[in-house]
Short mmCIF file of C-alpha atoms (C1' of nucleotides) in Angstrom, two decimals:
data_model
loop_
_atom_site.label_atom_id
_atom_site.label_comp_id
_atom_site.label_asym_id
_atom_site.label_seq_id
_atom_site.Cartn_x
_atom_site.Cartn_y
_atom_site.Cartn_z
CA MET A 1 88.24 58.69 137.68
CA GLY A 2 91.50 57.39 139.07
CA ARG A 3 94.40 56.23 137.04
CA GLU A 4 94.18 53.07 134.92
CA ARG A 5 95.79 49.99 136.43
CA SER A 6 99.01 48.82 134.81
CA ASP A 7 97.65 45.46 133.66
CA ALA A 8 94.67 47.24 132.20
CA SER A 9 96.68 49.56 129.98
CA ARG A 10 98.93 46.69 128.96
CA ASN A 11 95.83 44.81 127.83
CA ARG A 12 94.45 47.86 126.03
CA ALA A 13 97.65 47.98 123.99
CA LYS A 14 97.60 44.24 123.30
CA ILE A 15 94.00 44.44 122.14
CA LEU A 16 94.55 47.41 119.84
CA ASP A 17 97.59 45.72 118.34
CA ALA A 18 95.73 42.49 117.76
CA ALA A 19 92.77 44.32 116.25
CA ALA A 20 94.95 46.37 113.93
CA GLY A 21 96.70 43.18 112.82
CA ILE A 22 93.44 41.44 112.06
CA VAL A 23 92.14 44.42 110.11
CA ALA A 24 95.34 44.53 108.08
CA LEU A 25 95.07 40.82 107.38
CA HIS A 26 91.39 40.05 106.95
CA GLY A 27 89.83 43.48 106.55
CA VAL A 28 87.26 45.00 108.83
CA GLN A 29 84.78 42.18 108.25
CA GLY A 30 87.07 39.67 109.90
CA LEU A 31 87.12 41.73 113.07
CA SER A 32 84.96 39.67 115.43
CA MET A 33 85.15 40.30 119.13
CA ALA A 34 86.00 36.68 119.89
CA GLU A 35 88.78 36.66 117.34
CA VAL A 36 90.32 39.87 118.61
CA ALA A 37 90.18 38.56 122.17
CA ALA A 38 91.85 35.31 121.17
CA ALA A 39 94.56 37.05 119.17
CA ALA A 40 95.25 39.43 122.04
CA GLY A 41 95.32 36.59 124.53
CA VAL A 42 92.58 38.01 126.74
CA GLY A 43 88.98 37.08 127.46
CA VAL A 44 86.14 38.76 125.61
CA GLY A 45 85.00 40.27 128.88
CA THR A 46 88.18 42.32 128.97
CA LEU A 47 87.49 43.63 125.52
CA TYR A 48 84.09 44.85 126.61
CA ARG A 49 85.41 46.34 129.83
CA ARG A 50 87.93 48.42 127.85
CA PHE A 51 85.93 49.46 124.83
CA GLY A 52 82.28 49.06 125.68
CA ASP A 53 81.26 47.35 122.49
CA ARG A 54 82.24 46.60 118.92
CA SER A 55 81.75 50.16 117.80
CA GLY A 56 83.83 51.45 120.70
CA LEU A 57 86.69 49.28 119.53
CA ALA A 58 86.34 50.67 116.03
CA TYR A 59 86.50 54.23 117.34
CA ALA A 60 89.57 53.44 119.38
CA LEU A 61 91.30 52.15 116.26
CA ILE A 62 90.28 55.25 114.32
CA ASP A 63 91.46 57.53 117.11
CA GLU A 64 94.88 55.93 117.10
CA ARG A 65 95.22 56.57 113.40
CA GLU A 66 94.16 60.18 113.36
CA ARG A 67 95.86 61.84 116.27
CA ALA A 68 97.89 63.66 113.62
CA PHE A 69 94.78 64.96 111.88
CA GLN A 70 93.25 66.17 115.12
CA SER A 71 96.29 68.19 116.06
CA ALA A 72 96.69 69.53 112.52
CA PHE A 73 93.55 71.59 112.70
CA ILE A 74 93.97 72.55 116.34
CA GLU A 75 97.57 73.65 116.37
CA GLY A 76 99.06 72.98 112.94
CA PRO A 77 100.02 75.50 110.25
CA PRO A 78 97.43 77.45 108.23
CA PRO A 79 95.14 77.15 106.41
CA LEU A 80 94.05 74.18 108.55
CA GLY A 81 95.44 75.48 111.81
CA PRO A 82 95.17 78.90 113.46
CA GLY A 83 96.36 81.96 111.57
CA ALA A 84 94.16 81.85 108.49
CA GLU A 85 90.80 83.52 107.95
CA PRO A 86 87.87 81.50 109.38
CA ALA A 87 86.34 81.10 105.92
CA LEU A 88 89.54 79.55 104.63
CA ARG A 89 89.93 77.34 107.65
CA ILE A 90 86.40 76.04 107.36
CA ARG A 91 86.90 75.04 103.78
CA ALA A 92 90.29 73.49 104.46
CA PHE A 93 88.89 71.58 107.43
CA LEU A 94 85.96 70.12 105.53
CA HIS A 95 88.19 69.10 102.67
CA ALA A 96 90.61 67.42 105.04
CA LEU A 97 87.77 65.70 106.88
CA THR A 98 86.43 64.40 103.59
CA ASP A 99 89.76 62.80 102.87
CA ARG A 100 90.20 61.17 106.26
CA THR A 101 86.61 59.88 106.16
CA MET A 102 87.28 58.20 102.85
CA ALA A 103 90.53 56.81 104.24
CA GLN A 104 88.81 55.27 107.29
CA LEU A 105 85.57 54.39 105.57
CA ASP A 106 85.41 50.74 106.57
CA LEU A 107 86.17 51.33 110.21
CA LEU A 108 83.71 54.20 110.32
CA LEU A 109 80.99 52.04 108.84
CA MET A 110 81.67 49.39 111.40
CA ALA A 111 81.61 51.98 114.15
CA GLU A 112 78.27 53.38 113.10
CA THR A 113 76.59 50.01 113.04
CA SER A 114 75.40 50.12 116.58
CA GLY A 115 72.09 50.75 118.24
CA THR A 116 73.56 53.17 120.75
CA PHE A 117 74.31 56.80 119.99
CA ALA A 118 77.77 56.48 121.44
CA ARG A 119 79.06 57.10 117.95
CA PHE A 120 78.77 60.81 118.50
CA GLY A 121 81.15 60.80 121.39
CA GLY A 122 84.85 61.33 120.88
CA ALA A 123 85.98 62.40 117.46
CA TYR A 124 82.66 63.70 116.18
CA ASP A 125 82.36 66.05 119.11
CA ALA A 126 85.87 67.34 118.51
CA TYR A 127 85.11 68.10 114.87
CA HIS A 128 81.81 69.64 115.79
CA ALA A 129 83.35 71.88 118.42
CA HIS A 130 86.02 73.03 116.03
CA LEU A 131 83.62 73.85 113.24
CA THR A 132 81.22 75.53 115.62
CA MET A 133 84.00 77.81 116.78
CA LEU A 134 84.94 78.77 113.22
CA VAL A 135 81.38 79.32 112.05
CA GLY A 136 80.58 81.37 115.12
CA ARG A 137 83.56 83.58 114.48
CA LEU A 138 82.65 84.15 110.84
CA ARG A 139 78.89 84.56 111.14
CA PRO A 140 77.98 85.40 114.74
CA GLU A 141 74.31 85.83 113.86
CA LEU A 142 73.92 82.17 112.96
CA ASP A 143 73.24 79.20 115.22
CA ALA A 144 76.79 77.97 114.79
CA ALA A 145 76.33 74.61 116.51
CA CYS A 146 73.44 73.57 114.30
CA VAL A 147 75.05 74.88 111.14
CA ALA A 148 78.15 72.87 112.03
CA ASP A 149 76.04 69.71 112.28
CA ALA A 150 74.52 70.45 108.92
CA LEU A 151 77.93 70.90 107.30
CA LEU A 152 79.32 67.77 108.89
CA ALA A 153 76.33 65.57 108.06
CA PRO A 154 77.05 65.19 104.31
CA LEU A 155 80.34 63.56 105.27
CA ALA A 156 78.69 60.75 107.23
CA ALA A 157 80.34 57.44 106.40
CA PRO A 158 77.21 55.52 105.32
CA LEU A 159 76.20 58.19 102.84
CA LEU A 160 79.68 58.53 101.36
CA ALA A 161 80.02 54.76 101.12
CA TYR A 162 76.74 54.50 99.28
CA ARG A 163 77.40 57.30 96.82
CA VAL A 164 81.00 56.53 96.11
CA ARG A 165 80.96 52.74 96.20
CA GLU A 166 77.46 51.87 95.05
CA CYS A 167 76.67 54.74 92.75
CA GLY A 168 80.14 55.47 91.45
CA VAL A 169 80.02 59.15 92.34
CA GLY A 170 83.50 60.63 92.49
CA ILE A 171 84.59 62.14 95.78
CA GLU A 172 85.44 65.40 94.02
CA ARG A 173 81.77 65.83 93.16
CA VAL A 174 80.87 65.46 96.81
CA ARG A 175 83.49 68.04 97.69
CA SER A 176 82.18 70.46 95.07
CA ALA A 177 78.64 70.19 96.34
CA LEU A 178 79.81 70.94 99.86
CA ASP A 179 81.74 73.88 98.48
CA ALA A 180 78.59 75.18 96.83
CA LEU A 181 76.83 75.12 100.19
CA LEU A 182 79.81 76.84 101.77
CA ASP A 183 79.77 79.59 99.15
CA GLY A 184 76.30 80.47 100.37
CA ILE A 185 77.31 80.52 104.03
CA LEU A 186 80.77 82.00 103.91
CA ALA A 187 79.93 84.81 101.52
CA MET B 1 59.19 39.53 88.43
CA GLY B 2 55.82 37.80 88.24
CA ARG B 3 52.95 38.43 90.55
CA GLU B 4 53.12 37.59 94.25
CA ARG B 5 51.35 34.42 95.27
CA SER B 6 48.15 34.84 97.26
CA ASP B 7 49.41 33.15 100.42
CA ALA B 8 52.50 35.30 100.25
CA SER B 9 50.65 38.59 100.22
CA ARG B 10 48.32 37.35 102.95
CA ASN B 11 51.37 36.62 105.07
CA ARG B 12 52.91 39.98 104.28
CA ALA B 13 49.79 41.65 105.63
CA LYS B 14 49.70 39.42 108.72
CA ILE B 15 53.34 40.21 109.45
CA LEU B 16 52.95 43.97 109.04
CA ASP B 17 49.88 43.92 111.27
CA ALA B 18 51.64 41.91 113.93
CA ALA B 19 54.69 44.14 113.77
CA ALA B 20 52.64 47.31 114.02
CA GLY B 21 50.80 45.86 117.02
CA ILE B 22 54.01 44.98 118.79
CA VAL B 23 55.47 48.42 118.16
CA ALA B 24 52.32 50.03 119.52
CA LEU B 25 52.46 47.83 122.60
CA HIS B 26 56.12 47.42 123.48
CA GLY B 27 57.82 50.10 121.42
CA VAL B 28 60.40 49.53 118.74
CA GLN B 29 62.77 47.78 121.13
CA GLY B 30 60.35 44.93 121.64
CA LEU B 31 60.33 44.22 117.92
CA SER B 32 62.34 41.02 117.64
CA MET B 33 62.08 38.92 114.52
CA ALA B 34 61.09 35.82 116.48
CA GLU B 35 58.38 37.69 118.32
CA VAL B 36 56.92 39.19 115.17
CA ALA B 37 56.92 35.79 113.50
CA ALA B 38 55.17 34.20 116.47
CA ALA B 39 52.57 36.97 116.68
CA ALA B 40 51.89 36.71 112.96
CA GLY B 41 51.67 32.93 113.13
CA VAL B 42 54.41 32.33 110.57
CA GLY B 43 57.95 31.01 110.72
CA VAL B 44 60.88 33.37 110.90
CA GLY B 45 61.99 32.15 107.50
CA THR B 46 58.89 33.70 106.00
CA LEU B 47 59.71 37.00 107.58
CA TYR B 48 63.13 36.99 105.97
CA ARG B 49 61.79 35.91 102.61
CA ARG B 50 59.40 38.88 102.59
CA PHE B 51 61.51 41.64 104.07
CA GLY B 52 65.10 40.61 103.77
CA ASP B 53 66.15 41.55 107.27
CA ARG B 54 65.23 43.50 110.36
CA SER B 55 65.88 46.82 108.72
CA GLY B 56 63.77 45.84 105.71
CA LEU B 57 60.89 45.21 108.03
CA ALA B 58 61.36 48.61 109.61
CA TYR B 59 61.30 50.27 106.20
CA ALA B 60 58.15 48.43 105.25
CA LEU B 61 56.46 49.73 108.39
CA ILE B 62 57.65 53.25 107.66
CA ASP B 63 56.49 53.03 104.05
CA GLU B 64 53.02 52.02 105.14
CA ARG B 65 52.79 55.06 107.35
CA GLU B 66 53.98 57.62 104.89
CA ARG B 67 52.28 56.87 101.63
CA ALA B 68 50.39 60.09 102.28
CA PHE B 69 53.57 62.10 102.64
CA GLN B 70 55.07 60.68 99.49
CA SER B 71 52.09 61.58 97.37
CA ALA B 72 51.81 65.01 98.99
CA PHE B 73 55.03 66.27 97.47
CA ILE B 74 54.58 64.46 94.18
CA GLU B 75 51.00 65.36 93.37
CA GLY B 76 49.56 67.31 96.29
CA PRO B 77 48.74 71.01 96.47
CA PRO B 78 51.44 73.72 96.60
CA PRO B 79 53.73 74.68 98.16
CA LEU B 80 54.68 71.02 98.69
CA GLY B 81 53.30 69.75 95.40
CA PRO B 82 53.66 71.07 91.85
CA GLY B 83 52.63 74.60 91.09
CA ALA B 84 54.86 76.58 93.42
CA GLU B 85 58.29 78.04 92.71
CA PRO B 86 61.11 75.50 93.09
CA ALA B 87 62.69 77.54 95.88
CA LEU B 88 59.46 77.44 97.84
CA ARG B 89 58.94 73.76 97.19
CA ILE B 90 62.42 72.90 98.34
CA ARG B 91 61.94 74.68 101.61
CA ALA B 92 58.51 73.21 102.14
CA PHE B 93 59.78 69.74 101.33
CA LEU B 94 62.68 69.88 103.75
CA HIS B 95 60.46 71.21 106.50
CA ALA B 96 57.95 68.44 105.93
CA LEU B 97 60.69 65.83 105.82
CA THR B 98 62.03 67.11 109.11
CA ASP B 99 58.66 66.58 110.69
CA ARG B 100 58.12 63.09 109.35
CA THR B 101 61.64 62.08 110.38
CA MET B 102 60.96 63.19 113.92
CA ALA B 103 57.65 61.36 113.84
CA GLN B 104 59.24 58.07 112.72
CA LEU B 105 62.48 58.50 114.62
CA ASP B 106 62.49 55.17 116.43
CA LEU B 107 61.68 53.11 113.36
CA LEU B 108 64.25 55.00 111.33
CA LEU B 109 66.92 54.36 113.93
CA MET B 110 66.09 50.69 113.90
CA ALA B 111 66.19 50.68 110.14
CA GLU B 112 69.60 52.28 109.98
CA THR B 113 71.12 49.78 112.36
CA SER B 114 72.28 47.40 109.71
CA GLY B 115 75.58 46.59 108.13
CA THR B 116 74.16 46.67 104.63
CA PHE B 117 73.55 49.85 102.66
CA ALA B 118 70.05 48.73 101.81
CA ARG B 119 68.86 51.63 103.88
CA PHE B 120 69.30 53.91 100.93
CA GLY B 121 66.88 52.00 98.82
CA GLY B 122 63.21 52.89 98.76
CA ALA B 123 62.19 56.06 100.49
CA TYR B 124 65.57 57.76 100.54
CA ASP B 125 65.92 57.42 96.81
CA ALA B 126 62.48 58.89 96.31
CA TYR B 127 63.32 61.91 98.42
CA HIS B 128 66.65 62.29 96.74
CA ALA B 129 65.17 62.14 93.26
CA HIS B 130 62.56 64.71 94.15
CA LEU B 131 65.03 67.14 95.65
CA THR B 132 67.47 66.63 92.79
CA MET B 133 64.74 67.58 90.34
CA LEU B 134 63.90 70.76 92.24
CA VAL B 135 67.49 71.84 92.76
CA GLY B 136 68.32 71.17 89.12
CA ARG B 137 65.43 73.31 88.01
CA LEU B 138 66.41 76.20 90.26
CA ARG B 139 70.19 76.16 89.82
CA PRO B 140 71.08 74.25 86.65
CA GLU B 141 74.77 75.06 87.04
CA LEU B 142 75.04 73.00 90.25
CA ASP B 143 75.56 69.26 90.66
CA ALA B 144 71.99 68.80 91.76
CA ALA B 145 72.30 65.18 92.85
CA CYS B 146 75.18 65.86 95.21
CA VAL B 147 73.65 69.04 96.57
CA ALA B 148 70.48 67.09 97.26
CA ASP B 149 72.46 64.57 99.29
CA ALA B 150 74.07 67.37 101.24
CA LEU B 151 70.71 68.93 102.05
CA LEU B 152 69.17 65.61 103.06
CA ALA B 153 72.09 64.51 105.22
CA PRO B 154 71.42 66.84 108.16
CA LEU B 155 68.07 65.13 108.56
CA ALA B 156 69.58 61.69 109.12
CA ALA B 157 67.82 59.92 111.97
CA PRO B 158 70.86 59.17 114.13
CA LEU B 159 72.03 62.78 114.08
CA LEU B 160 68.59 64.17 114.87
CA ALA B 161 68.12 61.62 117.64
CA TYR B 162 71.42 62.60 119.19
CA ARG B 163 70.90 66.34 119.02
CA VAL B 164 67.27 66.39 120.03
CA ARG B 165 67.18 63.60 122.60
CA GLU B 166 70.66 63.64 124.07
CA CYS B 167 71.60 67.30 123.75
CA GLY B 168 68.17 68.85 124.13
CA VAL B 169 68.40 70.88 120.94
CA GLY B 170 64.98 71.98 119.77
CA ILE B 171 63.89 70.83 116.34
CA GLU B 172 63.21 74.43 115.34
CA ARG B 173 66.90 75.21 115.72
CA VAL B 174 67.73 72.37 113.34
CA ARG B 175 65.19 73.72 110.90
CA SER B 176 66.62 77.24 111.13
CA ALA B 177 70.14 76.04 110.44
CA LEU B 178 68.95 74.18 107.36
CA ASP B 179 67.14 77.33 106.30
CA ALA B 180 70.34 79.29 106.64
CA LEU B 181 72.06 76.87 104.28
CA LEU B 182 69.12 77.11 101.91
CA ASP B 183 69.30 80.90 101.91
CA GLY B 184 72.75 80.57 100.45
CA ILE B 185 71.69 78.11 97.77
CA LEU B 186 68.27 79.39 96.79
CA ALA B 187 69.24 83.03 96.60
"C1'" DC C 1 40.59 17.12 87.21
"C1'" DC C 2 45.80 15.81 87.17
"C1'" DT C 3 50.68 17.34 86.80
"C1'" DT C 4 54.29 20.07 87.32
"C1'" DT C 5 57.18 23.40 89.22
"C1'" DA C 6 58.56 27.49 91.01
"C1'" DA C 7 57.37 30.12 94.90
"C1'" DG C 8 56.62 29.86 99.54
"C1'" DT C 9 57.00 27.92 104.31
"C1'" DG C 10 58.47 26.60 109.15
"C1'" DG C 11 61.55 26.08 112.51
"C1'" DA C 12 65.87 23.93 113.86
"C1'" DA C 13 70.70 25.19 113.46
"C1'" DT C 14 74.34 28.69 113.31
"C1'" DG C 15 77.18 32.58 114.35
"C1'" DC C 16 78.26 36.47 116.73
"C1'" DA C 17 77.78 40.41 120.00
"C1'" DT C 18 76.97 41.16 124.57
"C1'" DT C 19 76.25 40.01 129.57
"C1'" DC C 20 77.25 37.88 133.93
"C1'" DC C 21 79.64 36.56 137.80
"C1'" DG C 22 82.94 34.10 140.67
"C1'" DC C 23 87.88 34.43 140.77
"C1'" DT C 24 92.47 37.10 140.49
"C1'" DT C 25 95.55 40.91 140.71
"C1'" DC C 26 97.06 45.51 141.55
"C1'" DA C 27 98.40 49.20 144.54
"C1'" DG C 28 97.90 52.03 148.45
"C1'" DA C 29 97.55 51.91 153.76
"C1'" DC C 30 99.48 50.43 157.87
"C1'" DG D 1 105.53 42.48 154.57
"C1'" DT D 2 100.63 41.80 154.60
"C1'" DC D 3 96.02 43.36 154.37
"C1'" DT D 4 92.19 44.92 151.83
"C1'" DG D 5 88.99 46.47 148.60
"C1'" DA D 6 88.40 48.13 144.28
"C1'" DA D 7 89.58 47.25 139.54
"C1'" DG D 8 90.23 43.93 136.30
"C1'" DC D 9 89.84 39.28 134.27
"C1'" DG D 10 88.16 35.03 131.69
"C1'" DG D 11 85.10 32.45 129.44
"C1'" DA D 12 80.76 30.06 129.88
"C1'" DA D 13 75.98 31.37 129.20
"C1'" DT D 14 72.50 34.11 126.81
"C1'" DG D 15 69.80 36.35 123.34
"C1'" DC D 16 68.84 37.55 118.94
"C1'" DA D 17 69.42 38.13 113.87
"C1'" DT D 18 70.13 35.44 110.08
"C1'" DT D 19 70.68 31.13 107.21
"C1'" DC D 20 69.44 26.63 105.54
"C1'" DC D 21 66.87 23.13 103.66
"C1'" DA D 22 63.47 19.49 103.45
"C1'" DC D 23 58.66 19.95 103.00
"C1'" DT D 24 54.02 22.40 101.09
"C1'" DT D 25 51.12 24.65 98.13
"C1'" DA D 26 49.33 27.95 94.73
"C1'" DA D 27 48.26 28.23 90.18
"C1'" DA D 28 49.02 27.63 85.13
"C1'" DG D 29 48.90 24.28 81.24
"C1'" DG D 30 47.11 20.16 79.34
#
DNA sequence: CCTTTAAGTGGAATGCATTCCGCTTCAGAC
DNA sequence: GTCTGAAGCGGAATGCATTCCACTTAAAGG
């Protein structure tokens, strides 16, 4: 686990820049590995060495965009950050996560289209750990880790994309339903 | 929407048989479109005409296997079928769905590996409609459709696969967490 | 029986993610 | 400065899902 070589991190930056540019220009659909490699001026092999696969690249792009969100609930001001009651923080966190999921919907969909389960690395684990902590503090008798999964699951990108885009369900309805579940748990 | 031609339905059967045989022999990973076509003695084009894509084929295989389950909650004996209290039926349904999801986990994972949202056709809609009906009957003041989505989401194949296979979480813990959520809703 | 035609068919062609491997470059040791 | 080996690199090769389209065939009407 040594440090990353200088040319390697330079390439990582070039690739992420190129990918972000392509997404801005052609949307997520235009993001083919060959095209990103060409735009970044590297070989496709380099892309795979850095990011593992297409979905890894998508996650890297998402991560870049949501550093702010991640620190908001870890160390930001209440009600998202520390200082508020757990029940309040849970609700604020799930609402905020709903918004960022909708904001990154296309990238998230691309990321989840992958045979591997790598999708649950990185960001998901961070959200899960955070929610587990809050639930455990509020209701110590529950299996906080599993309850956290169950509360996070309704915000999965494919489900939201289907309901909101295909069925025309408003995101506020999704939020309300989650709130109804929370009312039962947080009581 | 006329009737299906006789050669077409014969081929559908040949393909499903061949696919089931390959799954039994080499597992879901060995299920490539070319291989299925060869084993069934048809061209790949036929496969696509019948099932749309790889994930459509997976759903067709799943459907074949769970006709029994589908009729059990629609017309079978209580507590799964009609006759029991909605609260009881909801719990029984979600428990049964948990079991069948675990039983079909590999096929479901294969089915959900697809860029399209076709995954939510067929079986998912049937489960969703059923649960929506039960929730609406029990708690008319709630947005039953959205609550149903939220209760179904924790049973998504990728999440269960990750927790159970990668993290070693027992399925009974998943069930208990869902029950905890239900306690809040069904009360 | 013919005719007609829409549905169905096979398999070559395409496009894209992913893998492979011989070559190059970095960076620490001497 | 140079040696060395591990890390990184490029891009051709591979494998597989999916598309395309010229060719068959079921089956309904006359």
